[in-house]
Short mmCIF file of C-alpha atoms and ligand atoms in Angstrom, two decimals:
data_model
loop_
_atom_site.label_atom_id
_atom_site.label_comp_id
_atom_site.label_asym_id
_atom_site.label_seq_id
_atom_site.Cartn_x
_atom_site.Cartn_y
_atom_site.Cartn_z
CA MET A 958 -21.01 29.28 -35.28
CA ARG A 959 -19.92 25.76 -34.12
CA LYS A 960 -19.98 23.37 -36.96
CA GLU A 961 -19.44 20.07 -35.29
CA LYS A 962 -20.27 18.56 -32.10
CA PRO A 963 -17.29 19.17 -29.51
CA ASN A 964 -15.65 16.28 -27.84
CA PHE A 965 -15.24 16.49 -23.49
CA LEU A 966 -12.24 15.36 -21.74
CA PHE A 967 -13.36 15.61 -18.05
CA ILE A 968 -10.73 15.06 -15.71
CA MET A 969 -11.37 15.17 -12.11
CA SER A 970 -9.17 14.33 -9.13
CA ASP A 971 -9.80 13.56 -5.62
CA ASP A 972 -9.57 16.07 -2.97
CA HIS A 973 -7.43 18.23 -4.99
CA ALA A 974 -7.60 21.98 -3.46
CA SER A 975 -7.11 24.91 -5.75
CA HIS A 976 -4.53 26.31 -3.68
CA ALA A 977 -2.36 23.45 -4.67
CA ILE A 978 -2.36 24.46 -8.50
CA SER A 979 -0.03 26.80 -9.78
CA TRP A 980 -2.47 28.57 -12.19
CA TYR A 981 -4.61 29.42 -8.74
CA GLY A 982 -1.54 30.83 -7.34
CA SER A 983 -0.37 27.93 -5.14
CA LYS A 984 2.62 28.86 -2.49
CA ILE A 985 3.46 25.18 -2.38
CA ASN A 986 3.89 23.51 -5.84
CA LYS A 987 4.18 23.92 -9.76
CA THR A 988 1.48 22.06 -11.87
CA PRO A 989 2.71 23.24 -15.49
CA ASN A 990 0.57 20.70 -17.22
CA ILE A 991 -2.78 21.43 -15.33
CA ASP A 992 -1.75 25.13 -15.80
CA ARG A 993 -1.90 24.62 -19.37
CA ILE A 994 -5.46 24.09 -19.50
CA GLY A 995 -6.29 27.65 -18.05
CA GLU A 996 -3.46 29.32 -19.82
CA GLU A 997 -5.17 28.08 -23.05
CA GLY A 998 -8.41 28.40 -21.39
CA MET A 999 -10.50 30.05 -18.43
CA ARG A 1000 -10.15 29.85 -14.75
CA PHE A 1001 -13.10 29.91 -12.31
CA ASP A 1002 -12.48 31.39 -9.10
CA ASN A 1003 -15.50 31.07 -7.23
CA CYS A 1004 -16.61 27.30 -8.41
CA PHE A 1005 -18.05 25.41 -5.30
CA CYS A 1006 -19.61 22.06 -4.19
CA THR A 1007 -22.52 21.82 -2.71
CA ASN A 1008 -21.90 19.17 -0.25
CA SER A 1009 -18.04 18.63 0.32
CA LEU A 1010 -17.62 15.12 0.06
CA CYS A 1011 -16.68 12.71 -2.79
CA SER A 1012 -19.87 10.63 -3.32
CA PRO A 1013 -22.07 13.48 -2.93
CA SER A 1014 -20.30 15.79 -5.38
CA ARG A 1015 -19.85 13.22 -7.85
CA ALA A 1016 -23.60 12.58 -7.91
CA SER A 1017 -24.20 16.17 -8.20
CA ILE A 1018 -21.98 16.57 -11.20
CA LEU A 1019 -23.65 13.64 -13.10
CA THR A 1020 -27.21 14.22 -12.29
CA GLY A 1021 -27.00 18.19 -12.15
CA THR A 1022 -29.00 17.67 -8.74
CA TYR A 1023 -28.36 18.39 -5.24
CA SER A 1024 -28.12 15.68 -2.74
CA HIS A 1025 -31.35 15.93 -1.19
CA ILE A 1026 -32.75 15.21 -4.75
CA ASN A 1027 -30.39 12.54 -6.10
CA GLY A 1028 -30.51 10.96 -2.41
CA VAL A 1029 -26.90 10.88 -2.38
CA LEU A 1030 -26.54 12.44 0.97
CA THR A 1031 -23.20 10.64 2.40
CA LEU A 1032 -20.50 8.61 1.18
CA ALA A 1033 -21.16 5.35 -0.50
CA PRO A 1034 -22.08 2.49 0.43
CA LEU A 1035 -24.36 4.29 2.55
CA THR A 1036 -26.17 6.45 0.05
CA CYS A 1037 -25.28 5.06 -3.30
CA LEU A 1038 -26.07 6.79 -6.70
CA ASP A 1039 -29.34 4.47 -8.26
CA ASN A 1040 -27.92 3.94 -11.98
CA ARG A 1041 -31.65 4.34 -13.14
CA ILE A 1042 -31.30 8.26 -12.36
CA LEU A 1043 -30.95 10.48 -15.26
CA THR A 1044 -27.29 11.74 -15.74
CA PHE A 1045 -25.91 13.75 -18.66
CA PRO A 1046 -23.61 10.86 -19.97
CA LYS A 1047 -26.75 9.14 -20.46
CA ILE A 1048 -28.21 12.11 -22.67
CA LEU A 1049 -24.93 12.23 -24.32
CA GLN A 1050 -24.76 8.52 -25.12
CA GLN A 1051 -28.11 8.65 -26.55
CA ASN A 1052 -27.36 11.54 -28.98
CA GLY A 1053 -24.43 9.90 -30.55
CA TYR A 1054 -21.61 10.20 -28.17
CA GLN A 1055 -19.32 7.40 -27.63
CA THR A 1056 -19.03 7.64 -23.58
CA ALA A 1057 -16.42 6.12 -20.76
CA ILE A 1058 -15.22 6.45 -17.49
CA PHE A 1059 -12.14 5.58 -16.04
CA GLY A 1060 -11.12 5.45 -12.40
CA LYS A 1061 -12.82 6.60 -9.26
CA TRP A 1062 -16.24 6.19 -9.04
CA HIS A 1063 -17.25 5.87 -5.43
CA LEU A 1064 -21.31 5.95 -6.30
CA GLY A 1065 -21.70 2.30 -5.41
CA THR A 1066 -21.08 -1.18 -7.05
CA GLY A 1067 -23.33 -4.19 -8.45
CA PRO A 1068 -26.10 -3.92 -11.06
CA GLN A 1069 -27.94 -1.30 -9.35
CA TYR A 1070 -25.07 1.21 -8.68
CA CYS A 1071 -22.47 0.28 -11.31
CA PRO A 1072 -21.82 3.21 -13.89
CA SER A 1073 -24.24 3.36 -16.42
CA GLY A 1074 -24.83 5.49 -19.70
CA PHE A 1075 -21.02 4.70 -20.57
CA ASP A 1076 -20.20 2.59 -23.51
CA GLU A 1077 -17.04 1.55 -21.80
CA TRP A 1078 -15.83 1.68 -18.31
CA ALA A 1079 -13.29 0.15 -15.45
CA VAL A 1080 -13.67 1.80 -11.97
CA LEU A 1081 -12.10 1.32 -8.70
CA PRO A 1082 -14.26 -0.36 -6.02
CA GLY A 1083 -14.76 2.15 -3.11
CA GLN A 1084 -11.57 4.40 -2.74
CA GLY A 1085 -9.53 1.78 -4.61
CA PHE A 1086 -5.77 1.48 -4.11
CA TYR A 1087 -2.56 3.35 -5.40
CA HIS A 1088 -0.67 0.57 -5.85
CA ASN A 1089 -1.57 -2.41 -7.68
CA PRO A 1090 -5.32 -1.43 -7.81
CA GLU A 1091 -8.17 -3.80 -8.43
CA PHE A 1092 -10.46 -2.49 -10.72
CA ILE A 1093 -14.04 -3.19 -11.88
CA PHE A 1094 -14.61 -3.85 -15.61
CA LYS A 1095 -17.89 -3.37 -17.34
CA GLY A 1096 -19.39 -6.81 -17.76
CA PRO A 1097 -22.87 -8.53 -16.78
CA CYS A 1098 -24.29 -8.30 -13.42
CA GLY A 1099 -22.32 -5.03 -12.19
CA GLY A 1100 -18.98 -6.39 -13.77
CA TYR A 1101 -15.86 -8.12 -12.98
CA ARG A 1102 -13.15 -7.40 -10.88
CA LYS A 1103 -9.37 -7.82 -11.81
CA THR A 1104 -6.22 -6.19 -10.30
CA VAL A 1105 -3.88 -4.32 -12.51
CA LYS A 1106 -0.36 -3.75 -11.82
CA GLY A 1107 0.97 -0.22 -11.54
CA TYR A 1108 0.67 2.85 -10.02
CA VAL A 1109 -3.48 4.04 -9.80
CA THR A 1110 -2.84 7.64 -11.65
CA ASP A 1111 -0.58 6.01 -14.52
CA ILE A 1112 -2.87 3.09 -15.10
CA ILE A 1113 -5.82 5.35 -15.32
CA THR A 1114 -4.42 7.81 -17.83
CA ASP A 1115 -3.26 4.60 -19.80
CA MET A 1116 -6.81 3.18 -19.86
CA CYS A 1117 -7.93 6.70 -21.21
CA ILE A 1118 -5.49 6.63 -23.76
CA GLU A 1119 -6.08 3.10 -25.02
CA TYR A 1120 -9.72 3.87 -25.35
CA LEU A 1121 -9.29 7.26 -27.37
CA GLU A 1122 -7.35 4.84 -29.59
CA SER A 1123 -10.02 2.40 -29.94
CA ILE A 1124 -12.90 4.67 -30.81
CA ASP A 1125 -14.97 5.75 -34.07
CA LYS A 1126 -13.04 8.76 -35.08
CA ASN A 1127 -15.98 10.01 -36.97
CA LYS A 1128 -18.25 10.43 -33.67
CA PRO A 1129 -17.76 12.91 -30.98
CA PHE A 1130 -16.54 11.14 -27.26
CA CYS A 1131 -17.11 12.18 -23.63
CA LEU A 1132 -14.31 10.65 -21.74
CA PHE A 1133 -14.18 10.65 -17.82
CA CYS A 1134 -10.75 10.61 -16.33
CA HIS A 1135 -11.18 10.31 -12.61
CA HIS A 1136 -8.38 10.06 -10.57
CA LYS A 1137 -8.18 8.45 -7.35
CA ALA A 1138 -5.22 10.70 -6.23
CA PRO A 1139 -4.51 12.94 -4.21
CA HIS A 1140 -6.93 11.19 -1.50
CA ARG A 1141 -6.02 9.97 1.84
CA TYR A 1142 -3.68 8.19 2.48
CA TRP A 1143 -1.59 10.08 -0.16
CA GLU A 1144 0.85 7.37 -1.44
CA PRO A 1145 3.18 8.76 -4.03
CA ASP A 1146 4.84 6.74 -6.74
CA GLU A 1147 8.42 5.82 -7.11
CA LYS A 1148 9.31 8.79 -9.38
CA HIS A 1149 8.17 11.51 -6.82
CA LEU A 1150 8.77 9.63 -3.79
CA HIS A 1151 11.71 12.30 -2.95
CA LEU A 1152 10.42 15.27 -4.51
CA PHE A 1153 10.51 18.09 -1.81
CA ALA A 1154 12.80 15.90 0.41
CA ASN A 1155 15.20 18.53 1.33
CA GLU A 1156 12.92 21.56 1.35
CA GLU A 1157 10.60 23.15 3.60
CA ILE A 1158 7.12 23.62 2.35
CA PRO A 1159 5.45 27.05 3.42
CA GLU A 1160 2.89 26.77 6.12
CA PRO A 1161 -0.74 27.99 5.56
CA GLU A 1162 -1.43 31.36 7.41
CA THR A 1163 -4.04 29.38 9.66
CA LEU A 1164 -1.92 26.30 10.30
CA LEU A 1165 -2.12 27.23 14.38
CA ASP A 1166 -5.93 28.26 14.39
CA ASP A 1167 -7.41 28.12 17.81
CA TYR A 1168 -10.81 28.18 16.73
CA SER A 1169 -11.83 31.28 19.04
CA THR A 1170 -15.02 33.21 18.21
CA ARG A 1171 -16.25 30.12 16.03
CA ALA A 1172 -18.90 27.70 16.84
CA THR A 1173 -18.01 24.45 18.66
CA ALA A 1174 -18.15 22.53 15.61
CA ALA A 1175 -15.02 23.81 14.65
CA LYS A 1176 -13.42 23.22 17.92
CA VAL A 1177 -14.44 19.47 18.19
CA ALA A 1178 -13.58 18.48 14.48
CA GLU A 1179 -11.51 15.77 14.29
CA MET A 1180 -9.46 16.22 11.61
CA ARG A 1181 -6.27 18.45 13.06
CA ILE A 1182 -2.81 17.58 11.64
CA GLY A 1183 -0.99 15.41 13.31
CA VAL A 1184 -3.22 15.38 16.35
CA HIS A 1185 -6.00 13.04 14.79
CA MET A 1186 -3.80 11.54 12.14
CA GLU A 1187 -2.47 7.75 12.12
CA GLU A 1188 0.70 6.34 11.39
CA LYS A 1189 -0.70 5.43 8.05
CA ASP A 1190 -1.11 9.05 7.18
CA LEU A 1191 2.38 10.12 7.84
CA LYS A 1192 4.48 6.66 7.33
CA CYS A 1193 6.21 7.04 10.49
CA GLU A 1194 5.54 7.03 14.40
CA ILE A 1195 3.86 9.90 15.53
CA ASN A 1196 5.64 11.41 18.65
CA ARG A 1197 2.55 12.02 20.98
CA ASN A 1198 4.45 14.06 23.56
CA LEU A 1199 4.95 17.18 21.35
CA SER A 1200 3.10 19.92 21.98
CA GLU A 1201 0.04 20.72 19.75
CA GLU A 1202 1.49 23.41 18.08
CA GLU A 1203 5.08 21.23 17.33
CA LEU A 1204 2.88 18.53 16.32
CA ARG A 1205 0.96 20.40 13.77
CA ARG A 1206 4.13 21.97 12.19
CA TRP A 1207 6.10 18.53 12.17
CA ALA A 1208 2.92 16.48 10.57
CA TYR A 1209 2.22 19.40 8.17
CA GLN A 1210 5.49 18.81 6.52
CA ARG A 1211 5.20 15.09 6.35
CA TYR A 1212 1.49 15.23 5.08
CA ILE A 1213 1.66 17.76 2.37
CA LYS A 1214 4.96 16.58 0.78
CA ASP A 1215 3.00 13.15 0.36
CA TYR A 1216 0.15 15.15 -0.98
CA LEU A 1217 2.08 17.17 -3.36
CA ARG A 1218 3.69 14.14 -4.67
CA CYS A 1219 0.61 12.63 -5.65
CA VAL A 1220 -0.46 16.00 -7.37
CA ALA A 1221 3.03 15.99 -9.31
CA SER A 1222 1.76 12.55 -10.98
CA ILE A 1223 -1.49 13.57 -11.53
CA ASP A 1224 0.08 16.87 -13.31
CA ASP A 1225 2.56 14.56 -15.35
CA ASN A 1226 -0.68 12.41 -16.82
CA VAL A 1227 -2.75 15.39 -17.68
CA GLY A 1228 0.16 16.42 -19.55
CA ARG A 1229 0.25 12.94 -21.39
CA LEU A 1230 -3.54 13.49 -22.10
CA LEU A 1231 -3.10 17.19 -23.68
CA ASP A 1232 0.06 15.81 -25.55
CA TYR A 1233 -2.20 12.94 -26.80
CA LEU A 1234 -4.88 15.50 -27.98
CA ASP A 1235 -2.56 17.95 -29.80
CA LYS A 1236 -0.56 14.88 -31.72
CA LYS A 1237 -4.03 13.72 -32.83
CA GLY A 1238 -5.15 16.77 -33.85
CA LEU A 1239 -8.03 17.01 -31.25
CA TYR A 1240 -6.83 20.41 -29.51
CA LYS A 1241 -9.24 22.58 -31.38
CA ASN A 1242 -12.38 20.36 -30.84
CA THR A 1243 -11.98 19.30 -27.36
CA VAL A 1244 -13.34 20.74 -24.46
CA VAL A 1245 -10.79 20.03 -21.66
CA ILE A 1246 -12.22 20.29 -17.96
CA TYR A 1247 -9.88 19.77 -15.05
CA THR A 1248 -11.63 19.87 -11.61
CA SER A 1249 -11.66 17.84 -8.23
CA ASP A 1250 -14.70 16.57 -6.69
CA GLN A 1251 -14.41 19.30 -3.68
CA GLY A 1252 -11.59 21.44 -2.00
CA PHE A 1253 -9.44 20.05 1.06
CA PHE A 1254 -7.82 21.79 3.88
CA LEU A 1255 -3.88 21.78 3.19
CA GLY A 1256 -3.03 22.52 6.96
CA ASP A 1257 -5.53 25.38 6.48
CA HIS A 1258 -7.36 26.08 10.10
CA GLY A 1259 -4.74 23.29 11.21
CA TRP A 1260 -6.88 20.64 9.55
CA TYR A 1261 -6.81 18.09 6.72
CA ASP A 1262 -10.05 16.57 4.96
CA LYS A 1263 -12.92 18.52 3.99
CA ARG A 1264 -16.92 18.54 5.27
CA PHE A 1265 -17.09 22.27 6.28
CA MET A 1266 -18.39 25.03 4.28
CA TYR A 1267 -15.31 26.74 4.74
CA GLU A 1268 -13.55 28.04 1.79
CA GLU A 1269 -10.75 25.45 1.17
CA SER A 1270 -13.14 22.92 1.32
CA LEU A 1271 -16.01 24.34 -0.68
CA LYS A 1272 -13.89 25.85 -3.63
CA MET A 1273 -13.59 23.39 -6.44
CA PRO A 1274 -10.70 24.18 -8.95
CA PHE A 1275 -12.46 24.69 -12.38
CA LEU A 1276 -10.31 24.95 -15.30
CA ILE A 1277 -11.65 24.85 -18.96
CA ARG A 1278 -10.44 24.90 -22.66
CA TYR A 1279 -12.15 25.06 -25.31
CA PRO A 1280 -10.30 27.44 -28.02
CA GLU A 1281 -13.57 27.56 -30.43
CA ILE A 1282 -14.79 29.96 -27.79
CA ILE A 1283 -12.92 30.72 -24.66
CA LYS A 1284 -10.34 33.40 -24.87
CA PRO A 1285 -6.90 32.33 -23.69
CA GLY A 1286 -5.97 32.97 -20.03
CA SER A 1287 -9.51 34.55 -19.14
CA VAL A 1288 -10.51 34.31 -15.39
CA ASN A 1289 -13.93 34.49 -13.99
CA ASP A 1290 -15.05 35.03 -10.73
CA ASP A 1291 -18.68 34.52 -11.12
CA ILE A 1292 -20.54 32.08 -8.66
CA VAL A 1293 -20.58 28.60 -10.57
CA LEU A 1294 -21.57 25.26 -8.62
CA ASN A 1295 -21.15 21.31 -9.26
CA VAL A 1296 -24.74 20.99 -10.18
CA ASP A 1297 -23.86 23.20 -13.35
CA PHE A 1298 -21.66 21.12 -14.98
CA ALA A 1299 -24.17 18.95 -16.53
CA SER A 1300 -26.26 21.60 -17.89
CA LEU A 1301 -23.07 23.20 -19.34
CA ILE A 1302 -21.67 20.17 -21.20
CA LEU A 1303 -24.90 19.45 -22.61
CA ASP A 1304 -25.46 23.14 -23.86
CA LEU A 1305 -21.88 23.05 -25.16
CA ALA A 1306 -22.96 20.01 -27.26
CA GLY A 1307 -25.95 21.68 -28.37
CA LEU A 1308 -28.45 19.71 -26.55
CA PRO A 1309 -31.59 20.53 -24.66
CA VAL A 1310 -31.09 20.60 -20.60
CA PRO A 1311 -34.13 18.52 -18.90
CA GLU A 1312 -36.47 20.46 -16.72
CA SER A 1313 -35.35 18.32 -13.77
CA PHE A 1314 -31.79 19.41 -13.68
CA GLN A 1315 -31.25 22.34 -10.95
CA GLY A 1316 -27.99 23.94 -12.35
CA ARG A 1317 -27.52 26.09 -15.01
CA SER A 1318 -25.59 26.43 -17.96
CA PHE A 1319 -22.69 28.88 -17.50
CA LEU A 1320 -21.60 28.90 -21.41
CA PRO A 1321 -22.31 32.60 -21.71
CA LEU A 1322 -19.52 32.74 -19.08
CA LEU A 1323 -17.17 31.09 -21.16
CA GLU A 1324 -17.83 33.63 -23.94
CA GLY A 1325 -17.13 36.84 -21.46
CA LYS A 1326 -20.73 37.44 -21.04
CA THR A 1327 -22.25 37.02 -17.30
CA PRO A 1328 -25.95 37.38 -17.57
CA SER A 1329 -27.59 40.20 -15.65
CA ASP A 1330 -29.43 37.34 -13.78
CA TRP A 1331 -26.85 35.21 -12.56
CA ARG A 1332 -26.80 33.74 -9.18
CA ASP A 1333 -25.79 36.00 -6.48
CA ALA A 1334 -25.77 33.46 -3.86
CA MET A 1335 -25.25 29.43 -3.59
CA TYR A 1336 -26.45 26.97 -1.19
CA TYR A 1337 -24.75 24.62 0.60
CA ARG A 1338 -25.67 21.33 2.97
CA TYR A 1339 -23.49 18.89 4.65
CA TRP A 1340 -26.04 16.17 5.87
CA THR A 1341 -23.22 14.00 7.71
CA HIS A 1342 -23.52 14.22 11.48
CA ARG A 1343 -20.70 13.44 13.61
CA ARG A 1344 -19.71 10.43 11.52
CA GLY A 1345 -16.68 10.91 9.78
CA HIS A 1346 -14.27 13.45 11.65
CA ASN A 1347 -16.57 14.36 14.14
CA VAL A 1348 -18.03 17.52 12.02
CA PHE A 1349 -21.35 18.41 12.72
CA ALA A 1350 -24.25 18.39 10.23
CA HIS A 1351 -24.57 21.89 8.36
CA TYR A 1352 -26.03 24.20 5.87
CA GLY A 1353 -25.49 27.79 4.84
CA ILE A 1354 -25.22 30.24 2.09
CA ARG A 1355 -22.50 31.99 0.36
CA THR A 1356 -22.46 35.41 -1.27
CA LYS A 1357 -19.52 36.95 -3.30
CA ARG A 1358 -19.08 38.79 0.51
CA TYR A 1359 -20.64 36.77 3.13
CA LYS A 1360 -21.00 33.34 4.13
CA LEU A 1361 -23.66 32.38 6.82
CA ILE A 1362 -23.48 28.70 8.43
CA TYR A 1363 -26.13 27.15 10.42
CA TYR A 1364 -24.76 24.28 12.21
CA TYR A 1365 -28.27 22.31 13.09
CA GLY A 1366 -26.30 19.60 14.51
CA ASP A 1367 -28.77 16.81 14.20
CA GLY A 1368 -28.67 13.45 12.16
CA LEU A 1369 -32.48 13.55 11.44
CA GLY A 1370 -32.63 9.74 12.37
CA LEU A 1371 -30.75 9.07 8.95
CA PRO A 1372 -29.50 5.64 9.82
CA TRP A 1373 -25.72 6.27 9.40
CA ASN A 1374 -25.70 9.60 11.50
CA CYS A 1375 -25.02 10.14 15.27
CA GLU A 1376 -27.81 10.37 17.27
CA GLU A 1377 -26.87 12.90 19.76
CA LYS A 1378 -28.14 16.21 19.01
CA GLU A 1379 -26.14 19.41 19.33
CA THR A 1380 -27.19 22.75 20.51
CA PRO A 1381 -27.61 24.83 16.97
CA GLU A 1382 -25.05 27.58 16.41
CA TRP A 1383 -24.54 30.24 13.54
CA GLU A 1384 -21.84 31.50 11.92
CA LEU A 1385 -21.20 34.78 9.92
CA PHE A 1386 -17.84 35.52 7.78
CA ASP A 1387 -17.15 38.80 6.24
CA LEU A 1388 -15.01 37.42 3.47
CA GLU A 1389 -13.96 40.76 2.20
CA LYS A 1390 -12.50 41.52 5.88
CA ASP A 1391 -11.62 38.43 6.86
CA PRO A 1392 -11.09 35.96 3.69
CA TYR A 1393 -9.53 32.95 6.27
CA GLU A 1394 -12.44 32.88 8.03
CA LEU A 1395 -11.25 33.40 11.60
CA LYS A 1396 -13.62 35.88 13.38
CA ASN A 1397 -17.19 34.91 13.41
CA VAL A 1398 -19.10 38.20 13.35
CA TYR A 1399 -22.90 36.46 13.87
CA ASP A 1400 -23.18 38.28 17.12
CA ASP A 1401 -21.63 41.82 16.22
CA PRO A 1402 -24.85 44.38 15.97
CA GLU A 1403 -23.02 45.71 13.17
CA TYR A 1404 -23.83 42.81 11.15
CA SER A 1405 -27.80 42.52 12.14
CA GLU A 1406 -29.10 43.65 9.07
CA VAL A 1407 -26.68 41.63 6.88
CA VAL A 1408 -27.77 38.43 8.94
CA LYS A 1409 -31.42 38.89 8.54
CA GLU A 1410 -30.78 39.77 4.70
CA LEU A 1411 -28.98 36.25 4.35
CA LYS A 1412 -31.73 34.58 6.58
CA ASN A 1413 -33.99 35.75 4.14
CA LYS A 1414 -31.98 34.68 1.05
CA LEU A 1415 -31.40 31.27 2.49
CA ASN A 1416 -34.82 30.26 3.30
CA LYS A 1417 -35.56 31.42 -0.13
CA LEU A 1418 -32.88 29.24 -1.83
CA GLN A 1419 -34.01 26.52 0.37
CA LYS A 1420 -37.38 26.58 -0.99
CA GLU A 1421 -36.47 27.26 -4.51
CA LEU A 1422 -34.47 24.04 -4.58
CA GLY A 1423 -36.85 21.92 -2.69
CA ASP A 1424 -35.01 21.18 0.59
CA THR A 1425 -36.49 21.70 3.99
CA PRO A 1426 -35.04 23.91 6.76
CA TYR A 1427 -34.28 22.29 9.85
CA HIS A 1428 -36.70 22.67 12.76
CA SER A 1429 -35.81 21.12 15.96
CA GLU A 1430 -38.63 18.72 17.61
CA ASP A 1431 -37.58 20.10 21.07
CA1 CA B 2681 -13.21 13.59 -2.57
#
């Protein structure tokens, strides 16, 4: 039995894909400090976001609900998180926890949208800057703004350590360390500026994907490496006369190096926080989580960015350390979701989970006991239509083996979406035979039964979660 309430250190980066973490088998970098959390704790291999975009995933994590329930369908400031909505930090705060958040918020600013449920906070306005960033500090009427000198990942970590120094040692804490990095435009710090300078980073298998057999959505997405990048992305002029293959391969090296340099700084700073916990005797009673708001295409399918329900974007890294109950070095492949985090943390704190939360605590999974009725499928929906890299609105279902995606391609009259409708299309992938999702088998008669079953499951999940299936008015 656990005697006292655990502390929580929730570290979340922005757009850090699990295939750029060595504990997940990265072929392109090493993250020794992030790996420590997995080595001493548990790695989740099938952790997914329910809408692969910054603000929606963050809202789902805090509220334990899907985008259509919490209202954060797309990026702030178009749909912000109303800060009167119940979140798990509010419940922790009401139950004796000291709570704080530092870094990326991206759920809106001003009195109605600034962080609530936190004793202390300092957050970046919008995406924030890498160098000498401005922060909004807790204060009346939504807080006050002040620029802080330095590199954003170091500053956020400093704020976290200063906070831990300042709090009551006899009360538990829940601290959110939310990094801006490695979000676009991938600006490294001085220390890592020349990392990988004379190296070739291995290319992903699907860098030269030609999108044949796939839905129109994949072909027209404007997130191709080099092709749809600006000089700001690559920090140099782009030679548009290169063939697309040459352009992708050349730009990949420039892009991925900066991305990984930003990750290296996160890794150093995770190390600082872990060392701090060790030094202060907080190792045993602190639950440490490392995650990212979604995955990211690291040249996979020739892309950067996220949004799609494809694996690299859908998957979130999730490492958790809690020596009281987790066996070191363990790995779990059950399906867990960003909407589950709120329930898990409340459960670990010994607090009841509100009925309105849609996720499920996966505490039994941490103990190595998967309940027999654990979910065998997850529901995903990307609400934004064509605004942002020209990605079509879609929803779908993923089981352990299959993924069915429906590109309904309609902005549904939502004000920020493109009005133009697309002809709906489906994709089906057999992940066992085709882990890189290169072969759409939706029209293959061999899979007709699978399609039928998955459609039924999808309808059932939508109904259970209170979402509405797409029906064309035409
Ligand atoms: Ca993000």
